[in-house]
Amino acid sequence: MNFFHILSEIEKTDPEVFERFDSRRQVFKHMTGFGKKMTAAALPLAMGAIFNKAYGQTTSAPGVNDVLNFALKLEYLEAYFYNIGLSGDGTIGNNTTTAAQTALRAQFSATNLSSLLKIRTDENNHVNFLRTALGADAIAAPAVSQFDFTGGKGTNAGPFAGLFSNAALFLAVAQSLEDTGVRAYKGGAPYLASNKDVLTAALNIHSVEARHASRLRTMRRGGPMNDNASATAGAGTGASPKSWISGQDGGGASPAQTAPIYAAGSAPAYTPAGITFPAEDNVTQGATGAAAGVNLQTALASLSFPAAAFSEAFDEPLDVPTVSTIARTFTITGSTIF
Amino acid sequence: MSNNLKKGGDEADFTKPLLVPIKRRSFFMYAGATAGATALLLSGCDDDDDNGSNMPGMVNVGSGSVGVLNYAYALEQLEAAFYTQVRTGTYYTGLAAGSAEKQILDDLYYHEVIHREFFKAALTRDAGTAIIKPLEPDFSTINFGTRASVLGAAKAFEDLGVSAYNGAARFLGTDNAGLNYLVAAGKIVSVEARHAAIIRDLLSEGSFLDADVVNVGTNGLEISKTPSEVAAVANTFLKDGSKLNVTGLV
């Protein structure tokens, strides 16, 4: 059994494998004595421990760099999505436009296309910003081939097949990614609180993701060719033209795949007391750990507001493991990005 | 980490030794604001604003986590009062039933009133002696009869809210309660951002993240505002006696 050969194979699909073992990856990589000192019998056990450290669920709270790198992965997910659909080969900074991209672009009104290109620019800039902030600690850029935005795990024939040639499907996946991003940043914020400048920067990305999500809802409601989508009421239902998440959003754009984006998360052991990850239809707010939250729908019943308003008024955070599971919808089998 | 994201923030500020005792004691000191003023004077800080806590007609939000909650409560009071008044104006009452704009303005009214009541409840529970009073708005510069004036003001309030929450989070404590408040504020700010986006799109389709609110060309970050920048704007919509003093949030 050649341990380093195995690692080298893993590295082909997971460029960060060494970093997972130890952030000082260069040290680890060149620690040639490592294999020699280990007996053949002890090796499987040691490997189990190592892989558990690398890929298992961590029991300690993520540090500032952990959160920023996780955010960076999500920004890559978003940026590659918009890049593949609208411009370039998927990677950051490539701006050639293919025939397929021209065809997709033509399905949007000029204003809506302009909005999508603005969002694409933001996501690429978020990647660059986080990479700069992390400096040498930034994860390597994942290969575009690690992602399958059809949800097909590498077959490119998943439930969202055709998303890069179908405007409505493209908007549906975009909204799913943005809503996930909003919840993820919110869930990561407490672990950035020790560094005020980083916290502020992350929040300044968080609200931009929410603006994106709002705009995408508006465009989906009006349709790709509608230049006046914000003035369009809910189609034929009398439903409000909500650009916010109402209840659990009916499971999202494609409930079979996207319901977890609006459902409850699960608090890891390291979560500060009082912070929970309820579903988006949650109406109980204001726990502090020492004090329980208040059911606002009950407490404010005298206002006679629509029930939905109490869930709409608050977005909910999501924990890293749950966000990872959601993000894996869009990666290939065997990918260890998330 | 790169150097442009320095650790510290306010910790690096020379006023830190001064602020710590104020934050820690903020739950108790508001019955007599002199404690804060005394601490400031003892520290040798002679900024005139330090006396703001005693300034007639100013509402001092305080400092630390409670200061941020009061600050958010003040802004939500302003927003809620605005949408309440919108619903009595001829622009709103003239909108067709079931129209998108009417439904959007209804939702925004619901959400902002709920936000206001949430902060009121949280402060009453956690800092009953420090909660600021109900503020009296002054919307005399807004014409509630015209679309441009109503939506223009809505846009200003929603954008201001987003930049204010983002800019004030750094003043929350890092104790457990502070982290919980941080998440609570996060739950609200993204809803405000969703509001801001659609109001902007109502005014000009596709302006949901124009360069006046987001650094579109450079890093794609929202442009956050300090409490003093926000208060300068908010105070133009508050009557004398209700204007905000946010000097504790620095």
XYZ file of C-alpha atoms in Angstrom:
588
model
C 0.000 0.000 0.000
C 1.584 3.220 -1.095
C 0.117 5.921 1.055
C 1.588 8.764 -0.931
C 0.388 7.259 -4.178
C -3.128 7.188 -2.754
C -2.810 10.795 -1.692
C -1.566 11.759 -5.092
C -4.574 10.077 -6.672
C -6.912 11.872 -4.299
C -5.187 15.129 -5.093
C -6.328 14.794 -8.683
C -9.932 15.161 -7.632
C -9.321 17.137 -4.482
C -6.483 19.593 -4.920
C -6.838 20.585 -1.281
C -6.262 17.148 0.140
C -2.975 18.094 1.743
C -4.434 21.237 3.179
C -7.224 19.239 4.719
C -4.718 17.258 6.705
C -2.766 20.248 7.786
C -3.005 23.852 6.676
C 0.783 23.893 6.554
C 0.462 21.595 3.584
C 3.941 22.100 2.267
C 5.336 20.802 5.516
C 3.101 17.775 5.339
C 3.728 17.140 1.692
C 7.455 16.929 2.199
C 7.348 15.013 5.416
C 8.864 12.001 3.708
C 9.576 10.139 6.909
C 5.885 9.830 7.598
C 5.219 6.542 5.813
C 8.430 4.829 6.806
C 7.848 5.141 10.500
C 4.497 3.462 10.327
C 4.019 -0.278 10.451
C 1.798 -1.912 7.890
C -0.663 -2.910 10.600
C -1.020 0.575 11.986
C -1.454 2.246 8.630
C -5.159 1.626 8.001
C -5.995 2.888 11.471
C -3.839 5.954 11.058
C -5.347 6.659 7.692
C -8.812 6.367 9.125
C -7.947 8.970 11.722
C -6.372 11.230 9.148
C -9.303 11.060 6.759
C -11.714 11.606 9.554
C -9.833 14.776 10.388
C -9.813 15.803 6.762
C -13.345 15.002 5.734
C -15.281 14.244 8.885
C -17.469 16.752 10.642
C -15.399 19.013 12.764
C -16.343 19.329 16.387
C -14.646 22.631 16.995
C -15.999 25.981 15.873
C -14.628 27.127 12.526
C -12.033 29.859 12.621
C -12.126 33.054 10.601
C -10.151 31.536 7.723
C -12.329 28.402 7.724
C -15.439 30.536 7.294
C -13.858 32.702 4.620
C -12.660 29.669 2.690
C -16.103 28.119 2.902
C -17.562 31.367 1.611
C -14.969 31.307 -1.160
C -16.106 27.836 -2.237
C -19.695 29.041 -2.410
C -18.628 32.077 -4.412
C -16.803 29.795 -6.845
C -19.993 27.756 -7.157
C -21.974 30.891 -7.993
C -19.352 32.526 -10.183
C -18.753 29.412 -12.282
C -22.494 29.028 -12.737
C -22.934 32.538 -14.140
C -19.710 32.289 -16.122
C -20.683 29.027 -17.805
C -24.115 30.381 -18.622
C -23.245 33.882 -19.733
C -19.586 34.391 -20.521
C -16.282 32.574 -20.631
C -15.247 29.015 -19.891
C -16.399 29.106 -16.291
C -13.184 30.285 -14.704
C -12.758 33.686 -13.116
C -11.635 36.355 -15.532
C -12.409 34.545 -18.796
C -14.733 36.701 -20.871
C -15.068 35.073 -24.260
C -18.646 34.465 -25.325
C -19.594 31.177 -26.955
C -22.435 30.532 -29.381
C -24.345 28.680 -26.648
C -23.971 31.672 -24.337
C -25.127 34.040 -27.052
C -28.192 31.862 -27.518
C -29.022 31.905 -23.807
C -28.446 35.649 -23.596
C -30.913 36.179 -26.409
C -33.663 34.668 -24.277
C -33.501 37.553 -21.809
C -34.694 41.102 -22.263
C -31.909 43.654 -22.371
C -32.625 44.824 -18.827
C -32.778 41.323 -17.417
C -29.588 40.313 -19.195
C -27.921 43.411 -17.822
C -29.042 42.406 -14.313
C -27.625 38.913 -14.755
C -24.320 40.258 -16.014
C -24.147 42.589 -13.006
C -24.728 39.619 -10.712
C -22.064 37.638 -12.551
C -19.594 40.482 -12.127
C -20.375 40.664 -8.405
C -19.783 36.951 -7.880
C -16.478 37.030 -9.739
C -15.467 40.038 -7.680
C -16.479 38.257 -4.476
C -14.136 35.410 -5.398
C -11.308 37.844 -6.022
C -12.047 39.753 -2.828
C -12.052 36.645 -0.657
C -8.901 35.326 -2.319
C -7.158 38.610 -1.591
C -8.421 38.629 1.972
C -7.227 35.069 2.581
C -3.922 35.564 0.813
C -1.787 32.444 1.038
C -4.529 30.717 3.058
C -7.012 30.770 0.155
C -8.011 27.371 -1.201
C -6.956 26.573 -4.739
C -9.524 27.396 -7.415
C -11.550 24.222 -8.054
C -11.629 22.862 -11.587
C -14.793 23.824 -13.465
C -15.223 20.116 -14.215
C -15.863 19.536 -10.499
C -19.312 21.071 -10.898
C -22.423 19.748 -12.611
C -25.096 22.419 -12.414
C -27.712 20.085 -13.872
C -27.645 18.251 -10.562
C -26.554 15.124 -12.425
C -23.418 14.483 -10.342
C -21.208 14.554 -13.418
C -23.563 13.111 -16.026
C -24.702 16.614 -17.014
C -28.144 15.088 -17.357
C -29.619 15.845 -13.942
C -32.959 17.430 -13.044
C -31.757 20.838 -14.232
C -30.505 19.494 -17.594
C -30.620 22.198 -20.211
C -30.253 25.025 -17.722
C -27.641 26.735 -19.881
C -29.997 26.828 -22.852
C -33.261 27.454 -21.003
C -33.690 30.905 -19.473
C -36.378 29.940 -16.951
C -34.336 26.995 -15.689
C -31.245 29.166 -15.494
C -33.090 31.703 -13.315
C -34.448 28.896 -11.119
C -30.980 27.529 -10.376
C -29.622 31.051 -9.887
C -32.251 31.814 -7.273
C -31.460 28.546 -5.501
C -27.764 29.375 -5.349
C -28.346 32.934 -4.127
C -30.812 31.938 -1.431
C -28.319 29.326 -0.232
C -25.601 31.965 -0.151
C -27.683 34.324 1.973
C -28.357 31.609 4.541
C -24.731 30.464 4.542
C -23.246 33.915 5.205
C -25.753 34.456 7.982
C -24.771 31.148 9.559
C -21.073 31.964 9.322
C -21.260 35.455 10.826
C -20.862 34.458 14.507
C -17.498 32.850 13.766
C -16.224 36.075 12.240
C -17.233 38.292 15.152
C -13.731 38.277 16.619
C -12.439 40.174 13.597
C -14.592 43.237 13.084
C -13.297 44.176 9.649
C -13.756 40.671 8.302
C -17.228 40.513 9.826
C -18.239 43.780 8.173
C -16.852 42.644 4.829
C -18.760 39.364 5.018
C -21.972 41.193 5.887
C -21.366 43.529 2.971
C -21.316 40.474 0.705
C -24.300 38.915 2.490
C -26.659 41.789 1.727
C -25.553 41.880 -1.900
C -26.455 38.188 -2.222
C -29.872 39.084 -0.838
C -30.262 41.824 -3.445
C -29.386 39.257 -6.109
C -31.905 36.783 -4.731
C -34.598 39.457 -4.692
C -33.929 40.480 -8.278
C -33.902 36.874 -9.467
C -37.293 36.277 -7.872
C -38.596 39.365 -9.609
C -37.271 38.196 -12.976
C -38.597 34.674 -12.523
C -42.021 36.049 -11.703
C -42.141 38.341 -14.681
C -40.455 35.995 -17.105
C -37.078 36.330 -18.841
C -38.317 38.726 -21.528
C -40.241 41.052 -19.194
C -38.457 44.379 -18.784
C -40.922 45.511 -16.159
C -40.969 42.422 -13.978
C -41.171 44.260 -10.657
C -44.574 45.618 -11.605
C -45.991 42.200 -12.376
C -48.317 40.716 -9.783
C -48.364 37.002 -9.074
C -49.547 35.267 -12.201
C -53.248 34.649 -12.002
C -53.206 33.705 -8.335
C -53.619 37.028 -6.610
C -50.478 36.149 -4.682
C -48.287 39.052 -3.699
C -45.260 39.686 -5.879
C -42.927 38.659 -3.114
C -39.218 39.079 -3.677
C -38.626 37.657 -0.229
C -38.930 34.135 1.116
C -42.461 33.390 2.256
C -42.800 30.355 4.479
C -40.567 27.647 3.051
C -41.043 29.102 -0.429
C -43.008 26.023 -1.466
C -39.747 24.091 -1.482
C -38.147 26.544 -3.879
C -37.603 26.454 -7.602
C -37.640 22.661 -7.876
C -38.781 21.169 -4.569
C -37.326 17.703 -5.149
C -33.881 19.275 -5.245
C -34.250 22.671 -3.602
C -36.483 22.077 -0.571
C -33.444 21.752 1.767
C -32.485 25.338 0.871
C -35.569 26.522 2.763
C -35.799 23.767 5.366
C -34.251 23.533 8.813
C -30.570 22.980 9.320
C -28.943 21.178 12.186
C -26.844 22.939 14.793
C -23.322 21.497 15.057
C -22.057 20.847 18.580
C -19.926 23.991 18.560
C -22.863 26.333 17.857
C -23.160 29.129 20.457
C -26.129 28.656 22.767
C -29.327 30.221 21.486
C -28.394 30.125 17.806
C -30.559 27.694 15.887
C -31.087 26.909 12.230
C -34.847 26.678 11.789
C -36.643 26.460 8.472
C -37.457 29.700 6.659
C -41.043 29.589 7.913
C -39.820 30.142 11.473
C -41.721 32.797 13.446
C -39.928 32.537 16.805
C -37.141 35.097 17.176
C -34.857 36.664 19.738
C -33.330 33.815 21.720
C -30.034 34.766 23.357
C -29.045 31.472 24.888
C -29.997 32.742 28.314
C -33.491 33.740 27.210
C -35.876 31.877 24.952
C -37.137 33.418 21.746
C -40.592 34.895 21.290
C -43.218 33.560 18.916
C -43.918 36.830 17.149
C -46.981 35.542 15.346
C -48.582 34.806 18.696
C -47.211 37.812 20.538
C -48.312 40.222 17.809
C -51.627 38.546 17.018
C -53.424 41.803 17.825
C -51.930 43.362 14.699
C -54.019 40.989 12.553
C -51.243 40.766 9.982
C -51.219 37.922 7.452
C -49.562 34.869 8.962
C -46.946 34.766 6.212
C -45.615 38.211 7.178
C -44.067 36.877 10.392
C -41.871 34.405 8.534
C -41.129 36.782 5.660
C -39.824 39.483 7.992
C -36.841 37.307 8.939
C -34.440 35.215 6.890
C -32.871 32.271 8.670
C -29.240 31.145 8.903
C -27.973 27.755 7.817
C -25.098 25.726 9.247
C -22.002 24.735 7.301
C -22.721 20.969 7.105
C -26.226 21.570 5.723
C -24.999 24.152 3.231
C -22.325 21.674 2.144
C -24.962 19.028 1.521
C -26.974 21.491 -0.573
C -23.904 22.604 -2.487
C -23.035 18.984 -3.299
C -26.196 18.901 -5.422
C -24.115 20.800 -7.944
C -20.811 18.917 -7.731
C -19.764 15.681 -9.422
C -19.629 12.312 -7.723
C -16.387 11.995 -5.820
C -15.844 15.722 -5.544
C -14.694 16.816 -2.117
C -15.028 20.557 -2.601
C -17.930 20.675 -0.156
C -4.939 36.965 6.236
C -4.015 39.944 4.203
C -3.210 43.196 5.862
C -6.233 45.006 4.572
C -8.405 43.117 7.008
C -6.700 43.997 10.203
C -7.690 42.437 13.441
C -8.897 44.808 16.057
C -11.304 47.317 14.660
C -12.431 49.327 17.630
C -10.097 47.366 19.855
C -7.205 49.090 18.185
C -8.779 52.441 18.879
C -7.292 54.497 21.630
C -10.692 54.931 23.194
C -10.906 51.240 23.980
C -10.002 51.495 27.672
C -12.765 54.020 27.925
C -15.420 52.045 26.157
C -15.032 48.779 27.951
C -16.505 49.832 31.281
C -19.341 51.609 29.496
C -20.246 48.521 27.497
C -20.094 46.262 30.497
C -22.233 48.503 32.604
C -24.570 49.613 29.903
C -27.493 47.708 31.345
C -27.377 49.656 34.542
C -26.193 53.101 33.743
C -28.985 54.619 31.746
C -31.102 55.712 34.656
C -28.432 58.333 35.144
C -26.523 59.126 32.020
C -23.992 61.021 34.096
C -22.080 57.812 34.689
C -21.187 57.696 31.026
C -20.320 61.349 30.884
C -18.156 61.025 33.958
C -16.280 58.081 32.507
C -15.633 60.029 29.370
C -14.349 63.046 31.242
C -12.140 60.955 33.468
C -10.534 59.452 30.422
C -9.438 62.873 29.308
C -11.482 62.759 26.151
C -12.705 66.240 25.400
C -14.776 65.701 22.291
C -17.847 67.896 22.514
C -20.038 65.064 21.344
C -19.336 63.260 24.561
C -21.908 65.407 26.232
C -24.476 64.285 23.705
C -25.949 61.906 26.213
C -27.117 64.912 28.147
C -27.942 67.080 25.189
C -31.551 68.246 25.371
C -33.650 66.743 22.629
C -31.227 63.990 21.704
C -31.982 60.311 22.176
C -28.801 58.485 23.145
C -28.872 54.898 21.908
C -26.029 53.888 24.233
C -23.112 51.624 23.467
C -22.242 47.971 23.003
C -24.897 45.391 22.190
C -27.683 47.423 23.763
C -26.606 50.472 21.813
C -26.818 48.524 18.563
C -30.232 47.126 19.474
C -31.506 50.613 20.310
C -30.021 51.941 17.090
C -31.763 49.217 15.083
C -34.964 49.831 17.040
C -34.767 53.522 16.157
C -34.339 52.815 12.446
C -37.135 50.259 12.431
C -39.374 52.772 14.185
C -38.625 55.214 11.401
C -39.328 52.675 8.655
C -42.492 51.378 10.288
C -43.806 54.893 10.816
C -43.045 55.718 7.206
C -44.996 52.792 5.759
C -47.819 53.404 8.228
C -48.122 56.910 6.874
C -47.747 55.721 3.278
C -50.948 53.740 3.714
C -52.879 56.895 4.533
C -51.539 58.863 1.570
C -53.335 59.359 -1.713
C -50.613 57.624 -3.698
C -51.166 54.361 -1.846
C -54.939 54.665 -1.563
C -55.111 55.323 -5.286
C -53.329 52.095 -6.199
C -55.457 49.385 -7.765
C -56.397 46.548 -5.449
C -54.191 43.564 -6.219
C -51.617 45.686 -8.002
C -48.008 44.720 -7.473
C -47.050 48.044 -5.942
C -49.864 47.950 -3.412
C -48.974 44.421 -2.375
C -45.292 45.258 -2.095
C -46.009 48.320 0.059
C -48.342 46.227 2.223
C -45.662 43.588 2.772
C -43.041 46.190 3.584
C -45.405 47.757 6.111
C -45.992 44.381 7.774
C -42.319 43.479 7.852
C -41.128 46.793 9.267
C -43.771 46.912 11.979
C -42.806 43.356 12.948
C -39.129 44.383 13.059
C -39.967 47.354 15.266
C -42.006 45.229 17.645
C -39.293 42.578 17.708
C -36.648 45.054 18.879
C -39.043 46.602 21.332
C -39.704 43.179 22.863
C -36.039 42.160 22.878
C -34.917 45.408 24.513
C -37.730 45.362 27.032
C -36.696 41.846 27.995
C -32.928 42.289 28.001
C -32.342 45.962 28.796
C -35.556 47.363 30.195
C -33.926 50.426 31.727
C -31.896 51.258 28.609
C -34.550 51.050 25.899
C -35.055 54.267 24.004
C -38.452 55.914 23.894
C -40.840 55.800 20.948
C -39.538 58.341 18.443
C -41.543 61.030 16.702
C -40.878 61.067 12.976
C -40.989 64.119 10.762
C -41.919 63.173 7.218
C -42.823 66.707 6.164
C -40.346 66.533 3.281
C -42.122 63.505 1.797
C -45.135 63.950 -0.460
C -47.333 60.959 0.267
C -49.431 61.788 -2.754
C -46.878 61.054 -5.439
C -45.257 57.828 -6.564
C -41.821 59.361 -7.021
C -41.754 60.815 -3.533
C -43.099 57.721 -1.770
C -40.934 55.185 -3.604
C -37.938 57.509 -3.510
C -38.232 57.767 0.267
C -38.809 54.005 0.556
C -35.651 53.395 -1.438
C -33.704 55.775 0.793
C -34.969 54.126 3.970
C -34.333 50.547 2.808
C -30.847 51.274 1.494
C -30.069 53.205 4.658
C -31.270 50.277 6.766
C -29.034 47.783 4.968
C -25.942 49.970 5.189
C -26.714 50.736 8.832
C -27.039 47.115 9.951
C -23.893 46.141 8.083
C -21.975 49.037 9.571
C -23.179 48.552 13.151
C -22.637 44.801 13.554
C -19.047 45.455 14.643
C -20.294 47.174 17.789
C -22.165 44.125 19.050
C -20.516 42.283 21.911
C -18.720 39.033 21.212
C -20.264 37.345 24.238
C -22.977 34.787 23.678
C -25.792 37.326 23.772
C -23.906 39.518 21.310
C -23.519 36.613 18.875
C -27.222 35.884 19.149
C -28.020 39.519 18.422
C -25.652 39.362 15.461
C -27.622 36.505 13.956
C -30.906 38.284 14.686
C -29.644 41.406 12.934
C -28.467 39.239 10.057
C -31.938 37.735 9.750
C -33.355 41.215 9.307
C -30.728 42.883 7.145
C -31.103 40.445 4.274
C -34.847 41.066 4.267
C -34.137 44.799 4.135
C -31.807 44.148 1.202
C -34.569 42.235 -0.577
C -36.869 45.213 0.066
C -34.300 47.668 -1.209
C -33.808 45.663 -4.387
C -37.457 45.539 -5.361
C -38.163 49.165 -4.479
C -35.220 50.164 -6.644
C -36.530 47.978 -9.440
C -39.952 49.595 -9.133
C -38.320 52.966 -9.653
C -35.924 51.826 -12.350
C -35.929 48.213 -13.465
C -32.520 46.638 -12.983
C -31.171 49.233 -10.517
C -31.213 46.731 -7.629
C -27.471 47.065 -7.011
C -26.385 50.291 -8.606
C -23.045 51.845 -7.781
C -24.493 54.105 -5.081
C -25.108 51.088 -2.824
C -22.738 48.359 -4.051
C -19.128 48.558 -5.207
C -20.131 46.942 -8.487
C -16.940 47.529 -10.400
C -14.435 46.576 -7.742
C -15.193 44.057 -5.010
C -18.963 43.624 -5.217
C -19.477 44.614 -1.577
C -22.384 46.631 -0.191
C -21.304 50.107 0.910
C -21.935 50.117 4.647
C -22.316 53.262 6.715
C -21.149 54.176 10.183
C -23.747 54.995 12.833
C -22.854 58.690 12.683
C -23.325 58.734 8.901
C -26.666 56.975 9.260
C -27.836 59.178 12.128
C -27.123 62.306 10.090
C -29.637 61.078 7.505
C -32.118 59.542 9.948
C -32.209 62.734 12.011
C -33.567 64.687 9.060
C -36.686 62.537 9.440
C -36.969 62.873 13.212
C -38.498 65.730 15.197
C -36.521 67.720 17.712
C -36.566 65.698 20.883
C -36.346 62.469 18.905
C -33.062 62.961 17.083
C -30.488 60.233 17.574
C -27.215 60.515 19.419
C -25.056 57.553 18.379
C -21.754 58.727 19.847
C -21.619 55.559 21.949
C -21.222 53.498 18.785
C -17.705 54.319 17.681
